[in-house]
Amino acid sequence: MKSKLVIALILISNVVLAQGSRTEQWKSDLTSYHQALEQNHIDLYHQIDRAELEKELDTIHDAIEHLSDWAIAARLMKLTRRIGDGHTAVSLANWDTHSFPIGVEKISNQWRLVKVPTDQSKMLGASIETIDGIKISDIEQKLSHVAQYVENSYSEVVRIGSYMPIGELLHALSITNSPKKAVFGLRTIAGKELSLTLPAISKTELEQRKYKFLNVTSEAIVKPQDADFEYLWYSPIKDKNATYIRFDSYPRFEEMVPFAEKLFMYTTQNQSEQLVIDLRHNGGGDLYIGLVLANALNLVDTVNWKNGVYVLTSGVTFSAGASNAALFRQLLNATIVGTPTGSNPTGYQDMGEFVLPNSKLRITYSKRLFRLQETSTNGVVPDILVKPEWNAYAKGVDNVLEEVINRLK
């Protein structure tokens, strides 16, 4: 009897020590979070004052013992949003997350499944109505407060879609009953209502799954098989004296230079009169590498520099992508087409980072202030506003790109 009592006391003691250790670790991380941001951010209190930030940190500090790690992270994400710039954020990249095997995008005001496992291919394009009985509008509202890398309403929608599949986050926000599975209430393209139970699986399992995607394309553009990069390539536009440039991400400087030289030779030899630079999937990188591309294109004398250059943007266009869109408008006299960019042409950018020592959350922050427009706007505002339309999307047609192609000669 005595030995059982001793064992019980030891177990209780271990639990208390573990809880105490966890609490102290989180308290230490909150201190590190505050100190490192004050030390490194170019202007930490440009939108939230110091007293307000410290008060919220104290609130999280006092609640640690009663919150799960994910609930603490969610509160820290919510606080970080209030700092007010898209490059200051809490990244979950270092955490062991489990996600539902889907991709979600808001199209024509409906949250749609644009990526599903191949064995659920019939669900592709279905709209999400509920998750575990919670209405999608309420889910969107809850996620909007914690979504990171948000600078305006356009990037907020994009980020909400990227966070919606994360099981632990949905559970921490009291959206789902479990972090490991959820029931999705769907409405198929045919209008049929049904439910789909999905497990939240590890990153490794996600990579091993096979998926069906809802993609949009244009028959006038074919990606070359010998493209140097998956994320940066060019091709002719069928029946038009024009070159299409897909610019999703940034290579290294020493890689961009030869690419830009080849693009210059191609457009010159083909006497391209019009250019379409697609930045809709460009989430950022080094804007100065983008200027190497602009410099090469500027040397092409066959281009109609009065009204022959178009740049496509969307809410995904962020950071350097948005900066390059604004600069291409100035340097290449480009007409911007699409929807506003996810980050603003005047704002805090150029990202640094540090990792909290115990939780391993990665915290990013802004190091510079860029002013790329005389007038501050929410996003780089297009000259021609064209939104993706579900009727076209459902048929695999890129209506934004088609709008530009129809304007070409």
PDB file of N, CA and C in Angstrom, residues 223 227-233 245-252 255-256 259 278 281-282:
ATOM      1  N   LYS A 223       2.996  25.848 -71.928  1.00  0.00           N
ATOM      2  CA  LYS A 223       4.282  25.913 -71.242  1.00  0.00           C
ATOM      3  C   LYS A 223       5.307  25.081 -72.009  1.00  0.00           C
ATOM      4  N   ALA A 227      11.521  24.393 -70.274  1.00  0.00           N
ATOM      5  CA  ALA A 227      11.620  25.592 -69.441  1.00  0.00           C
ATOM      6  C   ALA A 227      12.706  25.419 -68.386  1.00  0.00           C
ATOM      7  N   ASP A 228      13.467  26.484 -68.144  1.00  0.00           N
ATOM      8  CA  ASP A 228      14.543  26.428 -67.152  1.00  0.00           C
ATOM      9  C   ASP A 228      14.011  26.272 -65.735  1.00  0.00           C
ATOM     10  N   PHE A 229      12.835  26.847 -65.471  1.00  0.00           N
ATOM     11  CA  PHE A 229      12.256  26.809 -64.132  1.00  0.00           C
ATOM     12  C   PHE A 229      10.776  26.465 -64.233  1.00  0.00           C
ATOM     13  N   GLU A 230      10.268  25.802 -63.187  1.00  0.00           N
ATOM     14  CA  GLU A 230       8.837  25.543 -63.108  1.00  0.00           C
ATOM     15  C   GLU A 230       8.066  26.825 -62.840  1.00  0.00           C
ATOM     16  N   TYR A 231       8.699  27.759 -62.172  1.00  0.00           N
ATOM     17  CA  TYR A 231       8.040  28.955 -61.681  1.00  0.00           C
ATOM     18  C   TYR A 231       8.346  30.221 -62.477  1.00  0.00           C
ATOM     19  N   LEU A 232       9.155  30.101 -63.524  1.00  0.00           N
ATOM     20  CA  LEU A 232       9.515  31.269 -64.328  1.00  0.00           C
ATOM     21  C   LEU A 232       9.796  30.801 -65.750  1.00  0.00           C
ATOM     22  N   TRP A 233       8.918  31.178 -66.700  1.00  0.00           N
ATOM     23  CA  TRP A 233       9.081  30.733 -68.073  1.00  0.00           C
ATOM     24  C   TRP A 233       8.313  31.671 -69.010  1.00  0.00           C
ATOM     25  N   ILE A 245       4.789  35.793 -70.118  1.00  0.00           N
ATOM     26  CA  ILE A 245       5.844  35.499 -69.149  1.00  0.00           C
ATOM     27  C   ILE A 245       5.190  35.101 -67.832  1.00  0.00           C
ATOM     28  N   ARG A 246       5.387  33.855 -67.421  1.00  0.00           N
ATOM     29  CA  ARG A 246       4.842  33.369 -66.148  1.00  0.00           C
ATOM     30  C   ARG A 246       5.911  33.577 -65.075  1.00  0.00           C
ATOM     31  N   PHE A 247       5.608  34.408 -64.087  1.00  0.00           N
ATOM     32  CA  PHE A 247       6.591  34.809 -63.080  1.00  0.00           C
ATOM     33  C   PHE A 247       5.993  34.535 -61.696  1.00  0.00           C
ATOM     34  N   ASP A 248       6.141  33.276 -61.233  1.00  0.00           N
ATOM     35  CA  ASP A 248       5.565  32.858 -59.953  1.00  0.00           C
ATOM     36  C   ASP A 248       6.516  33.056 -58.781  1.00  0.00           C
ATOM     37  N   SER A 249       7.825  32.975 -59.043  1.00  0.00           N
ATOM     38  CA  SER A 249       8.795  33.086 -57.964  1.00  0.00           C
ATOM     39  C   SER A 249      10.138  33.536 -58.528  1.00  0.00           C
ATOM     40  N   TYR A 250      11.119  33.704 -57.634  1.00  0.00           N
ATOM     41  CA  TYR A 250      12.385  34.319 -58.000  1.00  0.00           C
ATOM     42  C   TYR A 250      13.538  33.314 -57.951  1.00  0.00           C
ATOM     43  N   PRO A 251      14.295  33.218 -59.038  1.00  0.00           N
ATOM     44  CA  PRO A 251      15.530  32.442 -58.975  1.00  0.00           C
ATOM     45  C   PRO A 251      16.614  33.281 -58.298  1.00  0.00           C
ATOM     46  N   ARG A 252      17.782  32.715 -58.137  1.00  0.00           N
ATOM     47  CA  ARG A 252      18.912  33.497 -57.640  1.00  0.00           C
ATOM     48  C   ARG A 252      19.336  34.523 -58.688  1.00  0.00           C
ATOM     49  N   GLU A 255      21.044  33.292 -61.642  1.00  0.00           N
ATOM     50  CA  GLU A 255      20.190  32.517 -62.545  1.00  0.00           C
ATOM     51  C   GLU A 255      19.277  33.433 -63.357  1.00  0.00           C
ATOM     52  N   MET A 256      18.857  34.539 -62.761  1.00  0.00           N
ATOM     53  CA  MET A 256      17.965  35.447 -63.466  1.00  0.00           C
ATOM     54  C   MET A 256      18.669  36.139 -64.629  1.00  0.00           C
ATOM     55  N   PHE A 259      18.621  33.989 -67.725  1.00  0.00           N
ATOM     56  CA  PHE A 259      17.219  33.843 -68.141  1.00  0.00           C
ATOM     57  C   PHE A 259      16.750  35.109 -68.842  1.00  0.00           C
ATOM     58  N   ASP A 278       2.669  37.642 -65.979  1.00  0.00           N
ATOM     59  CA  ASP A 278       1.677  37.094 -65.050  1.00  0.00           C
ATOM     60  C   ASP A 278       2.286  36.948 -63.650  1.00  0.00           C
ATOM     61  N   HIS A 281       0.519  34.533 -59.214  1.00  0.00           N
ATOM     62  CA  HIS A 281       0.903  33.488 -58.260  1.00  0.00           C
ATOM     63  C   HIS A 281       2.231  33.806 -57.581  1.00  0.00           C
ATOM     64  N   ASN A 282       2.663  35.054 -57.685  1.00  0.00           N
ATOM     65  CA  ASN A 282       3.960  35.450 -57.146  1.00  0.00           C
ATOM     66  C   ASN A 282       3.798  35.937 -55.703  1.00  0.00           C
TER      67      ASN A 282
END
